[in-house]
CSV table of C-alpha atoms in Angstrom, one decimal:
chain,number,residue,atom,x,y,z
A,174,MET,CA,6.8,7.9,-22.2
A,175,PRO,CA,10.2,7.6,-20.6
A,176,GLU,CA,9.8,7.2,-16.8
A,177,GLY,CA,11.9,8.2,-13.8
A,178,ASP,CA,14.3,5.3,-14.3
A,179,ALA,CA,14.9,6.2,-17.9
A,180,LEU,CA,15.6,9.9,-17.0
A,181,TYR,CA,17.9,8.8,-14.3
A,182,ARG,CA,20.0,7.0,-16.8
A,183,PHE,CA,19.8,9.8,-19.3
A,184,ALA,CA,21.1,12.1,-16.5
A,185,GLY,CA,24.0,9.8,-16.0
A,186,ARG,CA,25.0,9.9,-19.6
A,187,VAL,CA,24.5,13.5,-20.2
A,188,GLY,CA,26.3,14.4,-16.9
A,189,ASP,CA,29.3,12.2,-17.8
A,190,ALA,CA,29.4,14.1,-21.1
A,191,LEU,CA,29.0,17.7,-19.8
A,192,GLU,CA,29.7,18.1,-16.2
A,193,GLY,CA,32.8,20.2,-15.5
A,194,LYS,CA,33.1,21.1,-19.2
A,195,VAL,CA,32.7,24.4,-21.0
A,196,ILE,CA,29.9,24.7,-23.6
A,197,LEU,CA,31.7,25.5,-27.0
A,198,ALA,CA,28.5,25.6,-29.1
A,199,ALA,CA,24.7,25.4,-28.4
A,200,ARG,CA,21.7,25.6,-30.6
A,201,ALA,CA,18.0,24.8,-30.4
A,202,HIS,CA,15.1,24.3,-32.9
A,203,GLY,CA,11.4,24.3,-33.0
A,204,PRO,CA,8.7,23.3,-33.3
A,205,GLY,CA,7.5,25.3,-30.3
A,206,PRO,CA,9.3,27.9,-28.3
A,207,VAL,CA,13.1,28.1,-29.0
A,208,PRO,CA,15.2,29.0,-26.1
A,209,GLN,CA,18.1,31.3,-26.4
A,210,VAL,CA,20.7,28.6,-25.7
A,211,GLU,CA,23.5,30.6,-27.2
A,212,ARG,CA,23.6,32.3,-23.8
A,213,LEU,CA,25.3,29.1,-22.6
A,214,VAL,CA,28.3,29.3,-24.8
A,215,GLY,CA,31.3,29.8,-22.6
A,216,ALA,CA,29.5,28.6,-19.5
A,217,ARG,CA,30.6,25.5,-17.6
A,218,CYS,CA,28.2,22.7,-16.8
A,219,GLU,CA,28.0,22.3,-13.0
A,220,ARG,CA,25.3,19.6,-12.6
A,221,VAL,CA,23.0,17.3,-14.5
A,222,ALA,CA,20.2,15.6,-12.6
A,223,SER,CA,16.8,14.1,-13.1
A,224,ARG,CA,13.8,15.0,-11.1
A,225,GLY,CA,11.0,12.5,-11.8
A,226,LYS,CA,10.5,12.8,-15.6
A,227,ASN,CA,12.5,15.9,-16.0
A,228,LEU,CA,16.1,16.4,-16.8
A,229,LEU,CA,17.7,19.6,-15.3
A,230,ILE,CA,21.2,20.9,-16.4
A,231,GLU,CA,22.7,23.7,-14.5
A,232,PHE,CA,25.5,26.0,-15.5
A,233,ASP,CA,28.0,28.3,-13.7
A,234,ASN,CA,26.4,31.4,-15.2
A,235,ARG,CA,23.4,30.6,-13.1
A,236,LEU,CA,21.3,29.5,-16.1
A,237,ALA,CA,19.6,26.1,-16.3
A,238,LEU,CA,17.9,23.9,-18.8
A,239,ARG,CA,14.8,21.8,-18.2
A,240,GLY,CA,13.8,19.0,-20.6
A,241,HIS,CA,10.7,16.9,-20.5
A,242,LEU,CA,10.5,14.1,-23.1
A,243,ARG,CA,6.8,13.4,-23.0
A,244,MET,CA,6.0,10.4,-25.3
A,245,TYR,CA,8.8,10.6,-28.0
A,246,GLY,CA,11.8,12.6,-26.8
A,247,THR,CA,15.3,11.1,-26.1
A,248,TRP,CA,18.8,12.2,-25.2
A,249,HIS,CA,21.8,11.0,-27.2
A,250,VAL,CA,25.5,11.6,-26.6
A,251,TYR,CA,28.0,11.3,-29.6
A,252,ARG,CA,31.7,11.9,-30.1
A,253,PRO,CA,32.5,15.0,-32.1
A,254,GLY,CA,32.2,14.1,-35.8
A,255,GLU,CA,30.2,10.8,-35.1
A,256,ARG,CA,27.3,10.2,-37.3
A,257,TRP,CA,23.9,10.8,-35.5
A,258,SER,CA,21.4,8.0,-35.4
A,259,ARG,CA,18.5,10.5,-36.2
A,260,PRO,CA,18.3,13.6,-38.7
A,261,GLU,CA,19.2,17.0,-37.5
A,262,ALA,CA,15.7,18.1,-38.3
A,263,GLU,CA,14.6,16.1,-35.2
A,264,ALA,CA,17.1,17.8,-33.0
A,265,ARG,CA,15.5,20.1,-30.5
A,266,LEU,CA,18.7,20.9,-28.6
A,267,VAL,CA,22.5,20.5,-29.3
A,268,LEU,CA,25.2,21.2,-26.8
A,269,GLU,CA,28.8,20.7,-27.7
A,270,VAL,CA,31.9,20.4,-25.5
A,271,ALA,CA,35.5,19.5,-26.4
A,272,ASP,CA,35.0,15.7,-26.4
A,273,ALA,CA,31.1,15.3,-26.8
A,274,VAL,CA,28.0,16.4,-28.5
A,275,VAL,CA,24.8,16.1,-26.6
A,276,VAL,CA,21.6,16.0,-28.6
A,277,ASN,CA,17.9,16.1,-27.5
A,278,PHE,CA,15.6,14.7,-30.2
A,279,SER,CA,12.0,15.3,-30.4
A,280,ALA,CA,11.3,16.7,-26.8
A,281,PRO,CA,8.3,19.0,-26.8
A,282,VAL,CA,9.7,20.9,-23.7
A,283,ILE,CA,13.1,22.5,-23.6
A,284,GLU,CA,13.2,25.6,-21.4
A,285,LEU,CA,16.0,28.0,-20.4
A,286,LEU,CA,15.6,29.7,-17.1
A,287,GLU,CA,17.6,31.1,-14.3
A,288,VAL,CA,18.7,28.5,-11.6
A,289,ARG,CA,17.0,30.5,-8.9
A,290,ALA,CA,13.8,30.4,-10.8
A,291,LEU,CA,13.7,26.6,-10.4
A,292,ALA,CA,12.6,27.0,-6.8
A,293,ARG,CA,9.4,28.8,-8.1
A,294,HIS,CA,8.9,27.0,-11.3
A,295,ALA,CA,5.6,25.0,-11.1
A,296,PRO,CA,6.6,22.1,-13.3
A,297,VAL,CA,9.4,21.3,-10.8
A,298,THR,CA,8.0,22.7,-7.5
A,299,GLU,CA,4.7,20.9,-7.8
A,300,LEU,CA,6.3,17.5,-8.2
A,301,GLY,CA,5.9,15.0,-5.4
A,302,PRO,CA,8.8,13.2,-3.8
A,303,ASP,CA,11.2,11.8,-6.3
A,304,LEU,CA,11.2,8.0,-6.1
A,305,LEU,CA,14.9,7.6,-6.9
A,306,ALA,CA,16.0,10.3,-4.5
A,307,ASP,CA,18.1,8.9,-1.7
A,308,ASP,CA,15.9,11.0,0.7
A,309,PHE,CA,12.6,9.7,-0.8
A,310,ASP,CA,9.9,10.4,1.8
A,311,ALA,CA,7.2,7.6,1.5
A,312,ASN,CA,4.9,9.3,4.2
A,313,GLU,CA,4.8,12.5,2.3
A,314,ALA,CA,3.7,10.6,-0.8
A,315,LEU,CA,1.0,8.9,1.3
A,316,ARG,CA,-0.2,12.4,2.6
A,317,ARG,CA,-0.5,13.5,-0.9
A,318,LEU,CA,-2.3,10.4,-2.0
A,319,ARG,CA,-4.8,11.0,1.0
A,320,ASP,CA,-5.7,14.5,-0.3
A,321,PRO,CA,-9.4,14.7,-0.4
A,322,LEU,CA,-9.3,15.7,-3.9
A,323,ARG,CA,-7.7,12.3,-4.9
A,324,ALA,CA,-10.2,10.2,-2.8
A,325,GLU,CA,-12.4,9.4,-5.8
A,326,MET,CA,-9.4,8.8,-8.2
A,327,THR,CA,-8.7,5.2,-9.3
A,328,ILE,CA,-5.4,4.0,-7.8
A,329,GLY,CA,-4.1,3.3,-11.3
A,330,ASP,CA,-4.5,7.1,-12.1
A,331,ALA,CA,-3.4,8.3,-8.7
A,332,ILE,CA,0.0,6.6,-8.5
A,333,MET,CA,0.9,8.1,-11.9
A,334,ASP,CA,0.1,11.7,-10.7
A,335,GLN,CA,3.5,13.2,-10.6
A,336,ARG,CA,2.2,15.6,-7.8
A,337,VAL,CA,2.0,12.5,-5.5
A,338,MET,CA,5.4,10.9,-6.3
A,339,ALA,CA,7.7,11.7,-9.2
A,340,GLY,CA,8.7,9.0,-11.6
A,341,VAL,CA,6.0,6.5,-12.1
A,342,GLY,CA,4.5,6.2,-15.6
A,343,ASN,CA,2.5,3.5,-17.3
A,344,ILE,CA,5.1,0.8,-17.1
A,345,TRP,CA,5.6,0.9,-13.3
A,346,LYS,CA,2.0,1.6,-12.7
A,347,HIS,CA,1.3,-1.9,-14.0
A,348,GLU,CA,4.1,-3.6,-12.3
A,349,THR,CA,3.5,-1.9,-8.9
A,350,LEU,CA,-0.3,-2.7,-9.0
A,351,PHE,CA,0.4,-6.4,-10.0
A,352,ARG,CA,2.9,-7.0,-7.4
A,353,CYS,CA,0.7,-5.6,-4.6
A,354,GLY,CA,-2.4,-7.5,-5.9
A,355,VAL,CA,-4.4,-4.3,-6.3
A,356,TYR,CA,-7.2,-3.9,-8.9
A,357,PRO,CA,-6.4,-0.8,-11.0
A,358,TRP,CA,-9.8,0.7,-10.7
A,359,THR,CA,-9.9,0.5,-6.9
A,360,ARG,CA,-10.7,4.0,-5.6
A,361,VAL,CA,-8.0,5.6,-3.4
A,362,ARG,CA,-10.6,6.1,-0.5
A,363,ASP,CA,-11.2,2.3,-0.5
A,364,LEU,CA,-7.5,1.4,0.2
A,365,ASP,CA,-6.1,1.6,3.8
A,366,ASP,CA,-2.9,3.3,4.5
A,367,ALA,CA,-0.9,0.1,4.8
A,368,THR,CA,-1.8,-0.8,1.2
A,369,LEU,CA,-1.1,2.6,-0.1
A,370,LEU,CA,2.4,2.6,1.6
A,371,GLU,CA,3.0,-0.8,0.1
A,372,LEU,CA,2.2,0.5,-3.2
A,373,ILE,CA,4.5,3.6,-2.8
A,374,GLU,CA,7.4,1.5,-1.5
A,375,THR,CA,7.0,-1.2,-4.2
A,376,ALA,CA,7.1,1.5,-6.8
A,377,GLN,CA,10.2,3.0,-5.3
A,378,HIS,CA,12.1,-0.4,-5.2
A,379,LEU,CA,11.0,-1.2,-8.8
A,380,LEU,CA,12.6,2.0,-10.1
A,381,ARG,CA,15.6,1.5,-7.8
A,382,ALA,CA,16.2,-2.0,-9.1
A,383,SER,CA,15.8,-0.7,-12.7
A,384,VAL,CA,18.7,1.7,-12.3
A,385,GLY,CA,20.8,-0.7,-10.1
A,386,LYS,CA,20.3,1.0,-6.7
A,387,PRO,CA,19.9,-1.3,-3.7
A,388,ASN,CA,16.4,-2.7,-3.5
A,389,ARG,CA,14.2,-5.1,-1.5
A,390,TRP,CA,14.8,-7.9,-4.1
A,391,GLY,CA,18.5,-7.5,-4.4
A,392,LEU,CA,18.2,-7.0,-8.2
A,393,ALA,CA,20.9,-5.2,-10.2
A,394,ARG,CA,18.8,-5.0,-13.4
A,395,ARG,CA,15.4,-4.0,-14.6
A,396,PRO,CA,12.8,-6.2,-13.1
A,397,SER,CA,10.8,-8.6,-15.3
A,398,MET,CA,7.4,-7.5,-16.6
A,399,TYR,CA,4.5,-9.3,-15.2
A,400,ALA,CA,1.6,-7.1,-16.6
A,401,TYR,CA,2.7,-4.3,-18.8
A,402,MET,CA,1.9,-4.9,-22.5
A,403,ARG,CA,0.9,-8.5,-21.7
A,404,GLY,CA,-2.9,-8.3,-22.3
A,405,GLY,CA,-4.3,-11.6,-23.4
A,406,GLN,CA,-1.3,-13.6,-22.4
A,407,PRO,CA,-1.2,-16.0,-19.4
A,408,CYS,CA,-0.3,-14.5,-16.0
A,409,ARG,CA,3.3,-15.5,-15.2
A,410,ARG,CA,2.2,-16.2,-11.5
A,411,CYS,CA,-1.1,-18.1,-11.9
A,412,GLY,CA,-1.6,-18.7,-15.5
A,413,THR,CA,-4.9,-16.9,-15.8
A,414,THR,CA,-5.4,-14.8,-19.0
A,415,LEU,CA,-4.5,-11.2,-18.4
A,416,ARG,CA,-7.3,-8.6,-19.1
A,417,SER,CA,-7.2,-5.1,-20.4
A,418,ALA,CA,-9.4,-2.0,-20.5
A,419,ARG,CA,-9.0,1.6,-21.1
A,420,GLN,CA,-8.3,3.8,-18.0
A,421,GLY,CA,-7.4,7.4,-17.4
A,422,VAL,CA,-7.5,10.8,-19.1
A,423,ASP,CA,-5.4,9.5,-22.0
A,424,ILE,CA,-7.5,6.3,-22.0
A,425,ARG,CA,-4.5,3.9,-22.6
A,426,PHE,CA,-5.1,0.3,-22.0
A,427,THR,CA,-4.4,-1.1,-18.5
A,428,VAL,CA,-3.6,-4.7,-18.1
A,429,TRP,CA,-4.3,-6.8,-15.0
A,430,CYS,CA,-4.7,-10.3,-13.8
A,431,PRO,CA,-8.4,-10.9,-12.6
A,432,ARG,CA,-7.1,-13.6,-10.2
A,433,CYS,CA,-4.1,-12.0,-8.7
A,434,GLN,CA,-5.7,-8.5,-8.7
A,435,PRO,CA,-9.4,-9.3,-8.0
A,436,ALA,CA,-11.9,-6.4,-8.3
A,437,PRO,CA,-13.2,-5.5,-4.7
A,438,ALA,CA,-16.9,-5.9,-4.2
A,439,PRO,CA,-18.5,-2.4,-5.0
A,440,ASP,CA,-20.2,-0.6,-2.3
A,441,GLU,CA,-23.7,0.9,-2.8
A,442,ARG,CA,-22.4,4.2,-4.2
A,443,ASP,CA,-20.2,2.4,-6.7
A,444,SER,CA,-23.0,0.2,-7.8
A,445,ARG,CA,-25.1,3.2,-8.8
A,446,GLN,CA,-22.3,4.5,-11.0
A,447,ALA,CA,-20.2,1.4,-12.1
A,448,GLY,CA,-21.5,1.4,-15.6
A,449,ALA,CA,-20.1,4.9,-16.2
A,450,ARG,CA,-17.0,4.8,-14.2
A,451,ARG,CA,-15.3,1.3,-14.3
A,452,PRO,CA,-15.1,-1.9,-16.4
A,453,PRO,CA,-16.6,-5.1,-15.2
A,454,PRO,CA,-14.3,-7.3,-13.0
A,455,GLY,CA,-13.5,-9.5,-15.9
A,456,GLY,CA,-12.5,-6.6,-18.2
A,457,ARG,CA,-12.0,-7.2,-21.9
A,458,PRO,CA,-9.3,-9.5,-23.4
A,459,GLY,CA,-6.1,-7.5,-24.3
């Protein structure tokens, strides 16, 4: 699934193609609900921005598009008449201006709504602070992590909750937990505020580095991967074989280093439920 940094880059490309320009043609296709994007013809694009994993496009007729890519969606920009890299049948949305064609392929969510409705639209308003926003509020993200309803969540699940902070997906979950030395199945309630803030700020700086924004490491590129998709390979820090086990609602594999991210000793309550709730400290080879 494209994450916050990918959507930030998509917003830059789509914004360069559309902002300040009049929509000359617009069409949308299924599967799923098909928005009446022909209402955008003749409108001028005012703003393109990302919010977490959402792309928002606003127009001067007070309409807006929201796109969410989920697992397989993507945004492309072409010159008029240029051959597309994917077939028209996969196009969910096409917007044409004088010098560009913007195409969304395979996104399951393309919505047309009034700009004023964005302030009440749950998929947007329920998002936590955007990790790539210049005014990102780490303390607000911490407050949301400390919600009693998240106390029993594993930290690997909690930091991907877009209602906590918007932008972290499976990639940056892995890399944030590795860099902070945190075992993915640790319960939120078992982590102190200092550790949670370090996780939040590490995630922020990883995404900032990925899009070339100032960050704590001074990187101007996407950071190297230490854990993501590396199950069964040697840890790049200590040489230990990385382990993996299924985690979360979608039961995707999570990879971690048993030496750099040791499992905490379970308390009495965890001991009674460990077999049902968490893998053993060694996990299983990836």
